[in-house]
Amino acid sequence: MEKIMKCEMCGKQHSVDIIKEKTLTYIKDEPVEYEETVYYCCNCDEDEAYYVPSEVMNQNLMKARNAYRKMKGLMTSDEIVTLRKKYNLSQVELSKILDFGEATISRYESKSIQDETHDNILRIVSENPIELLKLLDKNKNQFEEYNYNLIRNHIVDVIEEHDNALIKRRNLENYYAKYSEPTIENGYTLLNIDKLEQVVNFVAFNFSVLNKVLLMKLLWYSDVMSYKEKNVSITGLVYEHKDMGALPLGHSALMELSGIDVRENYSNDFDYPTYTVYPKECDFSLLSEKEKNIILKVCKKFRNYSGKQIAKYMHEETAYIKTEDREIIPFSYANDVRDF
Ligand SMILES: [Zn+2]
């Protein structure tokens, strides 16, 4: 990427080439590969024309350390920030609750790499807010009463949310208890709810008005297209033959998941509410590039379809014609799905 800027190499204003390249470095005596950003002065003829501005040097360092953390299975600095923000805590407050020493969290979020003991504690409180509450109570004397109560109330709220989210996941999981092995019915993929939420949000980001009927068909097409290409589906959902086409088991529970933003609409056209899915901020770390491309292709194909139109289109698939009402649609029909 080229950018016109003041070049630190020759001091002149001109186009500087910004290069990202895989680099090997050593952290704690271990080799770590990460993506380094380097600037290149296109005005100089010498080999010495590469340089790294100081703020970029810090970013490179952070990247290298996060690559090391990932390699070691430790939480990254971003994950620690996310954890702290979830509980609405300052760096000092979180340090005090965990009894780490006041500056510790600040260091983990900026430069130092946590040891395994601290990493374990961070991971436990990240996954389980009750453990954080216990630690807060244990270290209560570190806080003023007023502040302690504020923090405690917030953690209690997070616990409630966390419980609700778990119940909703269980509701969906219950439908899939029977499908705990990879089979032709789930496309040789076990249901992964985190990934499913990412798929739904990825579709929502790439679709302007996404109603429930459309979403369900887009999920089916993404899964069968993936199966057709790679012999495995993406989400692990199991689909039933219904009037409106393929419908995943537990579709109502799916729409309730806390990682998905679904809103009810009431209009004069229907005497029942319709559901619209909105994109929710999330990372797509569980989706491979190939999977993203498949989903994008499906979204592109059906961009201008209404729920009714896509249902009609699906009715003409062999997978639909050859199955009966309420029968599971096996992925063996994926090869017959019309290409687009
Ligand atoms: Zn220059």
Coordinates of C-alpha atoms and ligand atoms in Angstrom, one line a residue:
M1 CA 0.0 0.0 0.0
E2 CA 1.4 3.4 -0.9
K3 CA 0.7 6.6 1.1
I4 CA 1.8 10.2 0.5
M5 CA 3.4 11.3 3.8
K6 CA 6.5 12.8 5.3
C7 CA 9.1 10.2 4.9
E8 CA 11.3 9.6 8.0
M9 CA 14.1 8.3 5.8
C10 CA 14.8 11.3 3.6
G11 CA 12.6 13.8 5.4
K12 CA 10.6 14.7 2.2
Q13 CA 6.9 14.5 1.5
H14 CA 6.4 11.7 -1.0
S15 CA 4.8 8.4 -1.6
V16 CA 5.9 5.8 1.0
D17 CA 5.3 2.1 0.5
I18 CA 3.8 0.4 3.5
I19 CA 4.6 -3.3 3.5
K20 CA 3.2 -6.1 5.6
E21 CA 5.3 -9.2 5.7
K22 CA 5.6 -12.4 7.7
T23 CA 8.6 -12.1 10.0
L24 CA 10.3 -14.4 12.5
T25 CA 11.3 -13.1 15.8
Y26 CA 12.3 -14.6 19.2
I27 CA 10.2 -14.2 22.4
K28 CA 11.4 -15.9 25.6
D29 CA 13.9 -17.8 23.4
E30 CA 11.2 -19.2 21.2
P31 CA 10.7 -18.5 17.5
V32 CA 7.4 -16.6 16.7
E33 CA 6.1 -15.8 13.3
Y34 CA 4.0 -12.6 12.9
E35 CA 3.1 -10.0 10.4
E36 CA 5.4 -7.0 10.6
T37 CA 4.7 -3.6 9.1
V38 CA 7.6 -1.9 7.4
Y39 CA 7.9 1.4 5.6
Y40 CA 9.9 1.8 2.4
C41 CA 11.2 5.1 1.0
C42 CA 10.8 5.0 -2.8
N43 CA 13.1 7.9 -3.2
C44 CA 16.3 6.3 -1.9
D45 CA 18.2 3.9 -4.1
E46 CA 20.0 2.2 -1.2
D47 CA 19.1 -1.0 0.6
E48 CA 18.8 1.0 3.8
A49 CA 15.5 2.6 2.6
Y50 CA 13.4 0.5 4.9
Y51 CA 12.4 2.0 8.2
V52 CA 9.8 1.6 11.0
P53 CA 8.2 4.7 12.6
S54 CA 8.2 4.4 16.4
E55 CA 4.4 4.1 16.9
V56 CA 4.4 1.3 14.3
M57 CA 7.3 -0.4 16.1
N58 CA 5.0 -0.6 19.1
Q59 CA 2.2 -2.1 17.0
N60 CA 4.7 -4.6 15.6
L61 CA 5.8 -5.6 19.2
M62 CA 2.2 -6.0 20.2
K63 CA 1.5 -8.2 17.2
A64 CA 4.6 -10.3 17.9
R65 CA 3.6 -10.8 21.5
N66 CA 0.0 -11.6 20.6
A67 CA 1.3 -14.2 18.1
Y68 CA 3.4 -15.7 20.9
R69 CA 0.3 -15.7 23.2
K70 CA -1.8 -17.5 20.5
M71 CA 1.0 -20.0 20.0
K72 CA 1.0 -20.7 23.7
G73 CA -2.8 -20.7 24.1
L74 CA -2.6 -17.6 26.3
M75 CA -5.2 -14.8 26.2
T76 CA -4.2 -12.0 23.9
S77 CA -4.1 -8.4 25.1
D78 CA -7.3 -7.7 23.1
E79 CA -9.1 -10.5 24.8
I80 CA -8.0 -9.2 28.2
V81 CA -9.4 -5.7 27.2
T82 CA -12.7 -7.4 26.1
L83 CA -13.0 -9.3 29.4
R84 CA -12.4 -6.1 31.4
K85 CA -14.9 -4.1 29.4
K86 CA -17.5 -6.8 29.8
Y87 CA -17.4 -6.2 33.5
N88 CA -17.1 -2.5 33.1
L89 CA -13.9 -2.4 35.2
S90 CA -10.9 -0.1 35.1
Q91 CA -7.4 -1.7 34.8
V92 CA -6.7 -1.0 38.4
E93 CA -10.0 -2.4 39.6
L94 CA -9.6 -5.6 37.7
S95 CA -6.0 -5.9 39.1
K96 CA -7.3 -5.4 42.6
I97 CA -10.1 -7.9 42.3
L98 CA -7.7 -10.5 41.0
D99 CA -5.1 -9.5 43.7
F100 CA -2.5 -9.0 41.0
G101 CA -0.8 -5.7 41.9
E102 CA -2.3 -2.5 40.7
A103 CA -0.4 -2.1 37.4
T104 CA -0.6 -5.7 36.3
I105 CA -3.6 -5.5 34.0
S106 CA -2.3 -2.3 32.4
R107 CA 0.9 -4.1 31.6
Y108 CA -0.8 -7.2 30.1
E109 CA -2.9 -5.0 27.9
S110 CA 0.1 -3.1 26.6
K111 CA 3.4 -4.9 26.8
S112 CA 4.0 -7.8 29.2
I113 CA 3.0 -11.4 28.6
Q114 CA 1.1 -13.0 31.5
D115 CA 2.4 -16.2 33.0
E116 CA 0.3 -19.3 33.0
T117 CA -1.0 -19.0 36.5
H118 CA -2.3 -15.5 35.8
D119 CA -3.6 -16.6 32.4
N120 CA -5.6 -19.4 34.1
I121 CA -7.2 -16.9 36.5
L122 CA -8.1 -14.5 33.7
R123 CA -9.6 -17.3 31.6
I124 CA -11.7 -18.6 34.5
V125 CA -13.2 -15.1 35.3
S126 CA -13.7 -14.5 31.6
E127 CA -15.8 -17.6 31.2
N128 CA -17.5 -17.6 34.6
P129 CA -18.6 -14.3 36.2
I130 CA -19.4 -16.1 39.4
E131 CA -15.7 -16.7 40.0
L132 CA -15.1 -13.0 39.5
L133 CA -17.8 -12.2 42.1
K134 CA -16.1 -14.6 44.6
L135 CA -12.8 -12.9 44.1
L136 CA -14.3 -9.4 44.5
D137 CA -15.8 -10.5 47.8
K138 CA -12.6 -12.0 48.9
N139 CA -10.7 -8.8 48.2
K140 CA -13.4 -6.5 49.3
N141 CA -11.1 -4.6 51.6
Q142 CA -9.3 -3.2 48.6
F143 CA -12.3 -1.1 47.7
E144 CA -14.4 1.7 49.1
E145 CA -17.9 0.6 50.0
Y146 CA -19.6 2.7 47.4
N147 CA -17.3 1.5 44.6
Y148 CA -17.5 -2.1 45.8
N149 CA -21.3 -2.0 45.5
L150 CA -21.2 -0.5 42.0
I151 CA -18.8 -3.1 40.8
R152 CA -20.7 -5.9 42.5
N153 CA -24.1 -4.9 41.0
H154 CA -22.6 -4.8 37.6
I155 CA -21.1 -8.3 37.9
V156 CA -24.4 -9.6 39.1
D157 CA -26.0 -8.1 36.0
V158 CA -23.4 -9.9 33.9
I159 CA -24.2 -13.1 35.7
E160 CA -27.9 -12.9 34.9
E161 CA -27.1 -12.2 31.2
H162 CA -24.7 -15.0 31.1
D163 CA -27.3 -17.4 32.6
N164 CA -29.9 -16.3 30.1
A165 CA -27.5 -16.8 27.2
L166 CA -26.6 -20.3 28.5
I167 CA -30.2 -21.3 28.8
K168 CA -30.8 -20.1 25.2
R169 CA -27.9 -22.1 24.0
R170 CA -29.1 -25.2 25.8
N171 CA -32.5 -24.9 24.2
L172 CA -30.9 -25.1 20.8
E173 CA -28.5 -27.8 21.9
N174 CA -31.4 -30.0 23.1
Y175 CA -32.6 -30.3 19.5
Y176 CA -29.2 -31.6 18.5
A177 CA -28.5 -34.0 21.3
K178 CA -29.4 -36.8 18.9
Y179 CA -26.8 -35.5 16.4
S180 CA -23.6 -35.9 18.4
E181 CA -21.8 -37.8 15.7
P182 CA -20.9 -36.5 12.3
T183 CA -23.4 -38.0 9.8
I184 CA -24.9 -37.3 6.4
E185 CA -27.8 -35.5 8.3
N186 CA -25.6 -32.8 9.8
G187 CA -23.2 -32.7 6.8
Y188 CA -20.5 -34.4 8.9
T189 CA -20.2 -31.3 11.0
L190 CA -21.2 -31.0 14.7
L191 CA -23.3 -28.0 15.6
N192 CA -21.0 -25.3 16.9
I193 CA -23.2 -22.4 18.3
D194 CA -20.4 -19.9 18.3
K195 CA -19.7 -20.5 14.7
L196 CA -23.4 -20.5 13.9
E197 CA -23.8 -17.1 15.4
Q198 CA -20.8 -15.9 13.3
V199 CA -22.4 -17.3 10.2
V200 CA -25.7 -15.6 10.9
N201 CA -24.0 -12.3 11.6
F202 CA -21.9 -12.6 8.5
V203 CA -25.0 -13.1 6.4
A204 CA -26.7 -10.2 8.1
F205 CA -23.7 -7.9 7.3
N206 CA -24.0 -8.9 3.7
F207 CA -27.8 -8.6 3.3
S208 CA -29.8 -5.4 3.6
V209 CA -33.1 -6.7 4.8
L210 CA -32.8 -10.2 6.3
N211 CA -36.0 -11.8 7.4
K212 CA -36.3 -15.2 9.1
V213 CA -37.5 -17.2 6.0
L214 CA -34.6 -15.8 3.9
L215 CA -32.1 -16.5 6.6
M216 CA -33.1 -20.1 7.0
K217 CA -32.8 -20.7 3.3
L218 CA -29.5 -18.9 3.1
L219 CA -28.2 -21.1 5.9
W220 CA -29.3 -24.2 4.0
Y221 CA -27.7 -23.1 0.7
S222 CA -24.5 -22.1 2.5
D223 CA -24.3 -25.5 4.1
V224 CA -25.1 -27.6 1.0
M225 CA -22.8 -25.5 -1.2
S226 CA -20.0 -26.1 1.3
Y227 CA -20.9 -29.8 1.4
K228 CA -20.9 -29.9 -2.4
E229 CA -17.4 -28.4 -2.5
K230 CA -15.7 -29.9 0.5
N231 CA -17.9 -32.8 1.8
V232 CA -18.6 -31.0 5.0
S233 CA -21.2 -28.4 5.9
I234 CA -20.4 -25.2 7.7
T235 CA -22.8 -24.9 10.7
G236 CA -23.8 -28.5 11.6
L237 CA -27.5 -27.6 11.4
V238 CA -29.9 -30.4 10.5
Y239 CA -32.6 -29.4 8.1
E240 CA -36.2 -30.6 7.8
H241 CA -38.5 -30.6 4.8
K242 CA -41.2 -28.0 5.5
D243 CA -43.8 -26.1 3.5
M244 CA -41.5 -23.1 3.1
G245 CA -38.5 -25.3 2.2
A246 CA -35.6 -26.5 4.3
L247 CA -35.9 -25.4 8.0
P248 CA -33.2 -26.2 10.6
L249 CA -34.3 -28.2 13.7
G250 CA -34.7 -25.8 16.6
H251 CA -35.1 -22.7 14.3
S252 CA -37.1 -20.8 17.0
A253 CA -34.4 -21.5 19.6
L254 CA -31.8 -20.4 17.0
M255 CA -33.5 -17.0 16.6
E256 CA -33.3 -16.5 20.4
L257 CA -29.5 -16.9 20.7
S258 CA -28.0 -14.0 22.5
G259 CA -25.3 -13.6 19.8
I260 CA -27.9 -12.7 17.2
D261 CA -29.9 -9.5 17.0
V262 CA -33.5 -10.4 16.0
R263 CA -36.4 -7.9 16.2
E264 CA -40.1 -8.5 15.8
N265 CA -42.1 -6.5 13.4
Y266 CA -45.8 -6.0 13.4
S267 CA -47.5 -4.9 10.2
N268 CA -51.0 -4.8 8.8
D269 CA -50.2 -7.3 6.1
F270 CA -49.8 -10.2 8.5
D271 CA -51.7 -11.1 11.7
Y272 CA -48.5 -12.5 13.2
P273 CA -45.1 -10.9 13.8
T274 CA -42.3 -11.2 11.3
Y275 CA -38.7 -11.3 12.3
T276 CA -35.8 -9.3 11.0
V277 CA -32.2 -10.1 11.7
Y278 CA -29.7 -7.3 12.1
P279 CA -25.9 -7.6 12.1
K280 CA -24.4 -7.7 15.5
E281 CA -20.7 -6.7 16.0
C282 CA -18.7 -9.9 16.1
D283 CA -15.4 -11.3 14.8
F284 CA -15.6 -14.0 12.2
S285 CA -12.6 -15.9 13.5
L286 CA -14.3 -19.3 13.2
L287 CA -15.0 -18.9 9.5
S288 CA -12.4 -19.9 6.9
E289 CA -11.9 -17.7 3.8
K290 CA -13.4 -20.5 1.8
E291 CA -16.5 -20.6 4.0
K292 CA -16.8 -16.8 3.8
N293 CA -16.7 -17.0 0.0
I294 CA -19.4 -19.7 -0.1
I295 CA -21.7 -17.6 2.1
L296 CA -21.0 -14.4 0.1
K297 CA -21.8 -16.3 -3.2
V298 CA -25.1 -17.5 -1.7
C299 CA -26.0 -14.0 -0.4
K300 CA -25.2 -12.5 -3.9
K301 CA -27.4 -15.1 -5.7
F302 CA -30.4 -14.4 -3.5
R303 CA -29.8 -10.7 -2.9
N304 CA -33.1 -9.6 -4.6
Y305 CA -35.2 -12.6 -3.5
S306 CA -38.1 -12.3 -1.1
G307 CA -38.8 -15.1 1.4
K308 CA -41.5 -16.4 -0.9
Q309 CA -39.3 -16.3 -4.0
I310 CA -36.4 -18.2 -2.3
A311 CA -38.9 -20.8 -1.0
K312 CA -40.2 -21.3 -4.5
Y313 CA -36.7 -21.6 -5.8
M314 CA -35.9 -24.2 -3.2
H315 CA -39.0 -26.2 -3.9
E316 CA -37.4 -27.1 -7.3
E317 CA -34.4 -28.6 -5.7
T318 CA -34.1 -32.4 -5.9
A319 CA -33.4 -32.3 -2.2
Y320 CA -36.9 -31.0 -1.7
I321 CA -38.7 -33.0 -4.4
K322 CA -37.3 -36.3 -3.2
T323 CA -38.1 -35.8 0.5
E324 CA -41.4 -35.9 2.3
D325 CA -43.0 -33.4 4.7
R326 CA -41.0 -33.2 8.0
E327 CA -38.4 -35.6 6.8
I328 CA -34.7 -34.7 7.4
I329 CA -33.1 -33.6 4.2
P330 CA -29.8 -35.5 4.0
F331 CA -26.7 -33.8 2.6
S332 CA -26.5 -36.6 0.0
Y333 CA -28.7 -34.4 -2.1
A334 CA -26.1 -31.6 -2.1
N335 CA -24.6 -32.7 -5.4
D336 CA -27.9 -32.2 -7.1
V337 CA -28.3 -28.6 -6.0
R338 CA -28.3 -26.3 -9.0
D339 CA -25.1 -24.3 -9.3
F340 CA -25.2 -20.5 -9.5
Ligands
ZN1 ZN 12.0 9.1 1.5

